[in-house]
Short mmCIF file of C-alpha atoms and ligand atoms in Angstrom, two decimals:
data_model
loop_
_atom_site.label_atom_id
_atom_site.label_comp_id
_atom_site.label_asym_id
_atom_site.label_seq_id
_atom_site.Cartn_x
_atom_site.Cartn_y
_atom_site.Cartn_z
CA MET A 87 23.93 146.87 36.87
CA SER A 88 22.45 143.51 36.06
CA LEU A 89 21.99 141.33 39.11
CA SER A 90 20.51 137.84 39.22
CA GLN A 91 16.78 137.44 39.80
CA ILE A 92 17.55 135.80 43.12
CA ALA A 93 19.99 138.50 44.27
CA LYS A 94 17.35 141.13 43.59
CA THR A 95 14.94 139.46 46.00
CA ILE A 96 17.36 139.01 48.91
CA SER A 97 17.41 141.70 51.59
CA ALA A 98 20.20 142.39 54.08
CA SER A 99 19.95 140.66 57.45
CA PRO A 100 18.12 143.26 59.58
CA THR A 101 19.86 142.12 62.74
CA LEU A 102 23.34 142.38 61.23
CA LYS A 103 22.38 145.77 59.80
CA LEU A 104 21.37 146.92 63.30
CA ASN A 105 24.74 145.82 64.70
CA GLU A 106 26.43 148.02 62.10
CA LYS A 107 24.11 150.90 62.93
CA ALA A 108 24.89 150.55 66.65
CA ALA A 109 28.63 150.56 65.91
CA ILE A 110 28.36 153.69 63.75
CA LEU A 111 26.30 155.57 66.35
CA ARG A 112 28.70 154.54 69.13
CA GLU A 113 31.63 155.71 67.04
CA LYS A 114 29.92 159.11 66.81
CA GLY A 115 29.70 159.14 70.61
CA ASP A 116 25.93 158.54 70.79
CA PRO A 117 24.79 156.81 74.00
CA VAL A 118 23.29 153.84 72.19
CA ILE A 119 21.44 151.02 73.95
CA HIS A 120 21.31 147.95 71.76
CA LEU A 121 18.21 145.91 72.60
CA GLY A 122 18.27 144.42 69.11
CA GLY A 123 21.25 142.11 69.46
CA GLY A 124 21.29 138.36 69.15
CA GLU A 125 24.39 137.42 71.10
CA PRO A 126 25.11 136.77 74.77
CA LYS A 127 27.76 138.96 76.33
CA SER A 128 29.40 136.36 78.57
CA ARG A 129 33.01 135.40 77.94
CA VAL A 130 33.89 132.60 75.56
CA PRO A 131 34.70 129.43 77.60
CA MET A 132 38.39 129.22 78.52
CA ASP A 133 38.55 125.64 77.19
CA ALA A 134 37.49 126.93 73.76
CA LEU A 135 40.19 129.61 73.76
CA LEU A 136 42.93 127.27 74.98
CA SER A 137 42.04 124.68 72.38
CA ALA A 138 42.14 127.24 69.56
CA VAL A 139 45.40 128.76 70.79
CA ALA A 140 47.03 125.32 71.10
CA HIS A 141 46.25 124.70 67.46
CA LEU A 142 47.48 128.14 66.40
CA ASN A 143 50.75 127.48 68.21
CA THR A 144 51.44 124.49 66.00
CA GLY A 145 51.84 126.93 63.12
CA GLU A 146 50.05 124.43 60.90
CA VAL A 147 46.74 125.96 59.93
CA ARG A 148 45.46 124.21 56.82
CA TYR A 149 42.29 123.30 55.00
CA ALA A 150 39.85 121.25 57.04
CA PRO A 151 37.67 118.42 55.66
CA ALA A 152 34.49 119.81 54.08
CA ASP A 153 32.25 118.15 56.68
CA GLY A 154 34.31 118.92 59.79
CA ILE A 155 37.42 117.65 61.58
CA PRO A 156 37.12 114.21 63.25
CA ALA A 157 37.59 115.69 66.75
CA LEU A 158 34.62 118.03 66.30
CA LYS A 159 32.46 115.29 64.83
CA LYS A 160 33.33 113.15 67.84
CA ALA A 161 32.32 115.97 70.21
CA ILE A 162 29.04 116.47 68.31
CA ILE A 163 28.33 112.73 68.49
CA ARG A 164 28.87 112.82 72.24
CA TYR A 165 26.64 115.91 72.52
CA THR A 166 23.92 114.14 70.51
CA GLU A 167 24.14 111.17 72.85
CA GLU A 168 23.93 113.36 75.94
CA PHE A 169 21.13 115.69 74.86
CA TYR A 170 19.22 113.55 72.37
CA ASN A 171 19.94 110.08 73.73
CA ARG A 172 20.85 109.05 70.21
CA LYS A 173 23.92 107.31 68.87
CA VAL A 174 24.98 108.55 65.45
CA ALA A 175 27.95 107.85 63.20
CA PRO A 176 30.46 110.43 61.91
CA GLU A 177 28.75 110.12 58.50
CA ASN A 178 25.55 111.43 60.11
CA VAL A 179 27.23 114.70 61.11
CA ILE A 180 28.35 117.86 59.30
CA ALA A 181 30.04 120.83 60.97
CA SER A 182 29.33 124.11 59.20
CA GLY A 183 30.05 127.85 59.39
CA GLY A 184 27.39 128.37 62.05
CA ALA A 185 23.94 126.82 62.34
CA LYS A 186 23.11 129.31 59.60
CA GLN A 187 25.26 127.52 57.04
CA ALA A 188 24.09 124.10 58.28
CA ILE A 189 20.48 125.14 57.56
CA MET A 190 21.44 126.74 54.25
CA VAL A 191 23.25 123.68 52.89
CA ALA A 192 20.44 121.42 54.13
CA LEU A 193 17.94 123.51 52.15
CA GLN A 194 20.21 123.51 49.10
CA ALA A 195 20.48 119.74 49.35
CA ILE A 196 16.72 119.10 49.48
CA LEU A 197 14.92 121.87 47.60
CA ASN A 198 14.04 122.17 43.93
CA PRO A 199 12.86 125.50 42.51
CA GLN A 200 9.22 126.24 43.33
CA GLU A 201 9.04 123.72 46.15
CA GLU A 202 7.71 125.01 49.45
CA VAL A 203 9.04 125.17 52.99
CA ILE A 204 6.66 125.76 55.87
CA TYR A 205 7.70 127.51 59.09
CA PRO A 206 5.58 128.90 61.91
CA ALA A 207 5.45 132.71 62.18
CA PRO A 208 6.86 134.71 63.82
CA TYR A 209 10.02 133.16 62.34
CA TRP A 210 13.77 133.75 62.34
CA VAL A 211 14.58 136.45 59.77
CA SER A 212 16.87 134.23 57.69
CA TYR A 213 14.44 131.40 56.85
CA PRO A 214 12.56 133.24 54.06
CA GLU A 215 15.78 134.51 52.49
CA MET A 216 17.51 131.12 52.65
CA VAL A 217 14.52 129.46 50.99
CA LYS A 218 14.52 132.16 48.30
CA LEU A 219 18.24 131.55 47.70
CA CYS A 220 17.25 128.02 46.66
CA GLY A 221 14.64 129.38 44.22
CA ALA A 222 12.00 127.85 46.49
CA ILE A 223 9.04 129.38 48.29
CA GLY A 224 8.70 130.05 52.00
CA VAL A 225 5.27 129.54 53.57
CA PRO A 226 4.99 131.25 56.97
CA VAL A 227 2.11 129.99 59.09
CA LEU A 228 0.72 132.30 61.75
CA PRO A 229 -1.30 130.49 64.40
CA ASP A 230 -4.97 131.27 63.76
CA ASP A 231 -5.47 132.14 67.43
CA GLY A 232 -2.90 134.98 67.17
CA GLY A 233 -0.60 133.36 69.78
CA PHE A 234 3.06 132.39 69.57
CA TYR A 235 2.50 128.63 69.84
CA PRO A 236 1.93 126.98 66.46
CA ARG A 237 -0.92 124.51 66.13
CA ILE A 238 -0.59 121.37 64.09
CA GLN A 239 -3.92 121.97 62.33
CA ASP A 240 -2.71 125.35 61.01
CA ILE A 241 0.35 123.68 59.53
CA GLU A 242 -1.60 120.71 58.13
CA GLN A 243 -3.84 123.12 56.24
CA ARG A 244 -0.89 124.71 54.44
CA VAL A 245 0.71 121.49 53.25
CA GLY A 246 0.25 120.85 49.53
CA SER A 247 1.84 118.88 46.74
CA TYR A 248 4.80 121.32 46.57
CA THR A 249 5.63 121.13 50.27
CA LYS A 250 9.07 119.64 50.80
CA ALA A 251 10.06 120.60 54.33
CA VAL A 252 9.04 122.16 57.63
CA ILE A 253 11.37 124.20 59.86
CA ILE A 254 10.70 124.31 63.60
CA ASN A 255 12.64 126.59 65.94
CA SER A 256 11.88 126.05 69.62
CA PRO A 257 12.51 127.87 71.86
CA ASN A 258 11.82 130.43 69.24
CA ASN A 259 13.55 133.51 67.92
CA PRO A 260 11.86 136.07 68.17
CA THR A 261 9.13 135.07 70.68
CA GLY A 262 11.06 132.98 73.22
CA ALA A 263 8.17 130.49 73.08
CA MET A 264 9.05 126.86 73.70
CA TYR A 265 6.63 124.65 71.81
CA SER A 266 4.83 121.90 73.73
CA GLU A 267 5.87 118.25 73.72
CA GLU A 268 2.52 117.50 72.18
CA PHE A 269 3.20 119.84 69.26
CA ILE A 270 6.73 118.46 68.69
CA SER A 271 5.37 114.92 68.79
CA ASP A 272 2.57 115.87 66.35
CA ILE A 273 4.88 117.61 63.89
CA VAL A 274 7.42 114.75 63.93
CA ASN A 275 4.63 112.23 63.25
CA PHE A 276 2.98 114.43 60.64
CA CYS A 277 6.22 114.94 58.68
CA GLU A 278 6.96 111.22 58.80
CA LYS A 279 3.46 110.43 57.55
CA LYS A 280 3.69 112.99 54.74
CA ASP A 281 7.32 112.10 53.93
CA LEU A 282 8.48 115.69 54.53
CA TYR A 283 11.89 116.83 55.73
CA LEU A 284 11.72 118.28 59.22
CA ILE A 285 14.48 120.70 60.21
CA MET A 286 14.64 121.15 63.98
CA ASP A 287 16.55 124.37 64.62
CA ASP A 288 17.56 123.69 68.23
CA ILE A 289 20.12 126.49 68.54
CA TYR A 290 18.55 127.78 71.81
CA HIS A 291 17.56 124.39 73.28
CA ARG A 292 19.56 124.72 76.53
CA LEU A 293 18.60 128.33 77.17
CA LEU A 294 15.29 127.55 78.90
CA PHE A 295 13.66 129.07 81.99
CA ASP A 296 11.44 128.11 84.93
CA GLY A 297 12.82 124.59 85.14
CA ARG A 298 11.96 123.61 81.55
CA LYS A 299 14.02 120.84 79.95
CA PRO A 300 14.98 120.59 76.26
CA ILE A 301 12.58 118.52 74.16
CA ASN A 302 14.16 115.73 72.15
CA CYS A 303 12.44 115.29 68.78
CA TYR A 304 13.88 111.77 68.34
CA ASP A 305 11.73 110.62 71.29
CA TYR A 306 8.70 110.92 69.02
CA ALA A 307 10.15 109.60 65.76
CA LYS A 308 8.97 106.21 64.58
CA ASN A 309 11.60 106.03 61.85
CA LEU A 310 15.12 106.18 63.25
CA THR A 311 16.75 104.51 60.27
CA GLU A 312 18.82 105.99 57.45
CA SER A 313 15.60 106.88 55.61
CA SER A 314 14.62 109.36 58.35
CA LYS A 315 14.10 112.89 57.06
CA LEU A 316 14.70 114.51 60.43
CA ILE A 317 17.52 117.11 60.41
CA VAL A 318 18.65 118.39 63.81
CA VAL A 319 20.61 121.65 63.80
CA ASN A 320 22.56 123.10 66.67
CA GLY A 321 25.75 125.05 67.38
CA VAL A 322 28.04 126.81 69.82
CA SER A 323 27.00 130.42 69.04
CA LYS A 324 24.32 130.96 71.64
CA GLN A 325 24.86 128.46 74.47
CA TYR A 326 28.62 129.11 74.69
CA ALA A 327 28.45 132.79 73.65
CA MET A 328 30.63 131.98 70.63
CA THR A 329 28.74 133.83 67.89
CA GLY A 330 31.95 135.07 66.26
CA PHE A 331 33.41 131.58 65.96
CA ARG A 332 30.83 130.55 63.36
CA ILE A 333 30.52 126.87 64.20
CA GLY A 334 27.24 124.98 63.96
CA TRP A 335 26.24 121.53 62.83
CA ALA A 336 23.54 119.25 61.50
CA VAL A 337 22.75 115.61 62.26
CA ALA A 338 20.78 113.72 59.62
CA ASN A 339 20.81 110.62 57.43
CA LYS A 340 24.12 109.75 55.77
CA LYS A 341 22.99 110.34 52.20
CA LEU A 342 21.77 113.82 53.01
CA ILE A 343 24.90 114.69 55.02
CA ASP A 344 26.99 113.52 52.08
CA ALA A 345 25.07 115.83 49.71
CA MET A 346 25.34 118.72 52.17
CA SER A 347 29.11 118.12 52.49
CA ASN A 348 29.51 118.18 48.71
CA ILE A 349 27.71 121.52 48.55
CA GLN A 350 29.64 122.98 51.48
CA GLY A 351 32.91 121.71 49.98
CA HIS A 352 32.39 123.90 46.92
CA GLN A 353 30.89 126.78 48.84
CA THR A 354 33.32 127.52 51.66
CA SER A 355 35.24 124.25 52.22
CA GLY A 356 35.14 123.10 55.84
CA PRO A 357 34.95 125.77 58.57
CA SER A 358 38.29 127.16 59.78
CA VAL A 359 40.17 124.47 61.68
CA ILE A 360 41.04 126.92 64.47
CA LEU A 361 37.40 127.67 65.08
CA GLN A 362 36.48 124.01 64.93
CA LYS A 363 39.15 123.33 67.57
CA ALA A 364 37.60 126.07 69.71
CA ALA A 365 34.19 124.39 69.38
CA VAL A 366 35.75 121.07 70.45
CA GLY A 367 37.14 122.84 73.53
CA ALA A 368 33.72 124.29 74.36
CA LEU A 369 31.82 121.04 73.85
CA ASN A 370 34.28 118.86 75.75
CA GLY A 371 35.29 121.39 78.41
CA ILE A 372 33.80 122.64 81.66
CA GLN A 373 30.09 123.23 81.13
CA SER A 374 29.29 125.55 84.06
CA GLY A 375 29.30 128.61 81.76
CA VAL A 376 26.15 127.41 79.99
CA GLU A 377 24.19 127.20 83.24
CA SER A 378 25.50 130.52 84.48
CA LEU A 379 24.50 132.15 81.17
CA ARG A 380 21.08 130.52 81.43
CA THR A 381 20.47 131.83 84.97
CA THR A 382 21.67 135.32 84.01
CA LEU A 383 19.27 135.31 81.07
CA GLU A 384 16.39 134.10 83.24
CA ASN A 385 17.03 136.93 85.68
CA ASN A 386 17.31 139.44 82.81
CA ARG A 387 14.05 138.13 81.39
CA ASN A 388 12.30 138.67 84.72
CA VAL A 389 13.55 142.26 84.88
CA MET A 390 12.51 143.01 81.31
CA ILE A 391 9.06 141.45 81.72
CA ALA A 392 8.40 143.37 84.94
CA LEU A 393 9.34 146.63 83.20
CA LEU A 394 7.22 145.87 80.14
CA ASN A 395 4.24 144.82 82.25
CA SER A 396 4.25 148.27 83.84
CA PHE A 397 4.47 149.91 80.38
CA GLU A 398 0.95 151.04 79.59
CA GLY A 399 -0.34 149.88 76.23
CA VAL A 400 2.38 147.26 75.71
CA LYS A 401 1.31 143.60 75.62
CA VAL A 402 3.89 140.97 76.37
CA THR A 403 4.06 137.16 76.57
CA LYS A 404 6.64 135.82 79.01
CA PRO A 405 9.42 134.06 77.05
CA ASP A 406 10.05 130.39 78.01
CA GLY A 407 13.65 130.55 76.79
CA THR A 408 16.18 132.27 74.43
CA PHE A 409 17.07 135.90 75.12
CA TYR A 410 14.31 137.60 73.21
CA CYS A 411 11.01 139.11 74.14
CA PHE A 412 8.51 139.88 71.37
CA ALA A 413 6.25 142.65 72.61
CA ASP A 414 3.14 144.15 71.03
CA PHE A 415 3.55 147.93 70.63
CA SER A 416 0.67 148.38 68.19
CA TYR A 417 -1.11 150.60 70.72
CA TYR A 418 1.59 153.20 69.95
CA GLU A 419 2.35 152.43 66.31
CA LYS A 420 1.27 149.64 63.99
CA ASN A 421 4.19 150.04 61.58
CA SER A 422 7.05 148.35 63.43
CA ASN A 423 9.72 149.70 61.08
CA LYS A 424 8.57 153.24 61.71
CA LEU A 425 8.45 152.66 65.45
CA SER A 426 11.91 151.09 65.56
CA GLY A 427 13.32 153.99 63.49
CA PHE A 428 11.65 156.52 65.82
CA LEU A 429 13.20 154.90 68.90
CA ILE A 430 16.68 154.99 67.36
CA ASP A 431 16.33 158.61 66.26
CA LYS A 432 14.80 159.97 69.42
CA VAL A 433 16.34 157.96 72.26
CA GLN A 434 19.08 155.84 70.60
CA VAL A 435 17.49 152.54 71.60
CA LEU A 436 17.88 149.80 69.00
CA THR A 437 15.09 147.24 68.61
CA VAL A 438 14.20 144.90 65.75
CA PRO A 439 10.90 145.59 63.94
CA GLY A 440 8.39 142.74 64.21
CA GLY A 441 7.68 142.95 60.48
CA GLU A 442 11.09 141.35 59.87
CA PHE A 443 9.83 138.25 61.70
CA GLY A 444 6.46 138.23 59.95
CA LEU A 445 4.36 140.07 62.55
CA GLU A 446 3.61 143.79 62.36
CA GLY A 447 3.04 145.99 65.41
CA PHE A 448 5.64 144.09 67.47
CA LEU A 449 9.25 144.80 68.46
CA ARG A 450 11.86 142.21 69.36
CA LEU A 451 13.74 143.25 72.46
CA SER A 452 16.83 141.29 73.52
CA PHE A 453 17.67 140.74 77.15
CA CYS A 454 21.17 139.40 76.59
CA GLY A 455 22.80 142.67 77.69
CA THR A 456 23.22 144.04 81.21
CA ILE A 457 20.41 144.84 83.66
CA LYS A 458 21.44 148.50 83.33
CA GLU A 459 20.99 148.40 79.56
CA ILE A 460 17.61 146.67 79.87
CA THR A 461 16.33 149.07 82.52
CA GLU A 462 17.62 152.23 80.87
CA GLY A 463 16.55 151.07 77.41
CA ILE A 464 12.95 150.45 78.45
CA GLU A 465 12.85 153.66 80.47
CA ARG A 466 13.99 155.65 77.43
CA MET A 467 11.37 153.91 75.28
CA LYS A 468 8.68 154.74 77.83
CA TRP A 469 9.77 158.35 77.90
CA ALA A 470 9.68 158.57 74.11
CA LEU A 471 6.29 156.90 73.71
CA ASP A 472 4.26 158.09 76.69
CA PRO A 473 2.72 161.48 75.84
CA ASN A 474 2.50 162.26 79.55
CA SER A 475 6.21 161.96 80.21
CA PRO A 476 8.18 165.09 81.13
CA ASN A 477 9.61 167.24 78.35
CA GLU A 478 13.21 166.47 79.18
CA LEU A 479 15.27 163.36 79.72
CA TYR A 480 18.88 163.32 80.86
CA ILE A 481 21.24 160.65 79.55
CA GLY A 482 24.41 161.32 81.53
CA ASP A 483 24.95 165.03 81.00
CA ARG A 484 23.14 164.98 77.67
CA LYS A 485 19.68 166.57 77.69
CA LEU A 486 17.02 165.22 75.35
CA MET A 487 14.02 167.42 74.62
CA ARG A 488 10.67 166.15 73.41
CA ASP A 489 9.97 167.74 70.02
CA TRP A 490 7.12 165.37 69.18
CA SER A 491 3.74 164.65 70.68
C1 LIG B 249 16.78 130.66 65.17
C2 LIG B 249 18.20 130.76 64.78
N1 LIG B 249 18.75 129.78 64.07
C3 LIG B 249 20.03 129.83 63.69
C4 LIG B 249 20.82 130.91 64.01
C5 LIG B 249 22.24 130.95 63.50
O1 LIG B 249 23.18 130.69 64.45
P1 LIG B 249 24.72 130.62 64.09
O2 LIG B 249 25.37 131.78 64.75
O3 LIG B 249 25.18 129.30 64.64
O4 LIG B 249 24.84 130.66 62.60
C6 LIG B 249 20.29 131.98 64.75
C7 LIG B 249 21.10 133.17 65.05
O5 LIG B 249 20.62 134.22 65.36
C8 LIG B 249 18.95 131.89 65.16
O6 LIG B 249 18.38 132.85 65.88
#
């Protein structure tokens, strides 16, 4: 079969693949613990559901404008004022099929083949593939000091004549690291100076721990006019636990938003009007669910970190936000794919291999599930990896026997 050059280079989303794997194993009756997931388990806000249902009840479910319905744009404008202290016009806003599509159409609107996009590593699994889909080249930058906090000098060194954009995701998937104000200020100034697009992927910006507050990139921008190349991306998936609704957005200059809307209009048209209505309900409704999710996640993080800290050989950095912990398991196995596969086969615990995020020897463990799942998942991993553990492990009435050393 002849596929396009680009199609041949694109791999399946490892996290979506893991969700499928978990579903298949569960169907078979396997006692799976999914520590690989990227979605909170809390209920969708009632205001979101009521708003969607009210629209469904009209019986009029039609095409939506390519860049989003006016009510959603209005809610996004209000959100931008509240969290970014910035007044924008409807022409500065596009609503997309998730933050994923907002980033994708932004890249399609700015990249020419062979141009380069820089992003700190470890990075979200989709950035390299999205850049490839544009025929462009992704340039991951690992901090030279081996930490999770990018340094401006490492990024500066990688900028060349082909560099078109930088993507920053803080707090970060997979590390949970929230980058410092100093770094955000430096990167905003640097991109302005070099005339580069800067995509701020803020999808986790309210899911922060230990009293941290979201950082507003506009606070550091010198250019707040229509020539600004700052693109701020956000969405309802994570903060409102609405991953299945597929609504995200971007805020940027009008010319760019217009180009992105043209692309989106031919790609998918506007997102489903029902789902946009749900997002309006979430954004304009009672907000207590976001804080209660945040505190649950902070508690879950504390439990996971305590368990990992008592796991001999495992090195862990405490996440500042998100619902991911990126732990170094290289003491046990340097090939993260192999290690992740071993944990699924032997103890039915799903984790995401660090290699998918650009760092071998690590596993991404999610703490968005229940305390029971976190505790049991880590205990099973310990049992599988520690050569001194007993020969048998009971999961309910199922007996697992060690047949490896
Ligand atoms: C860093 C990052 N950006 C964007 C997204 C996409 O979010 P959405 O569900 O809104 O497409 C995700 C989802 O996992 C993510 O982790």
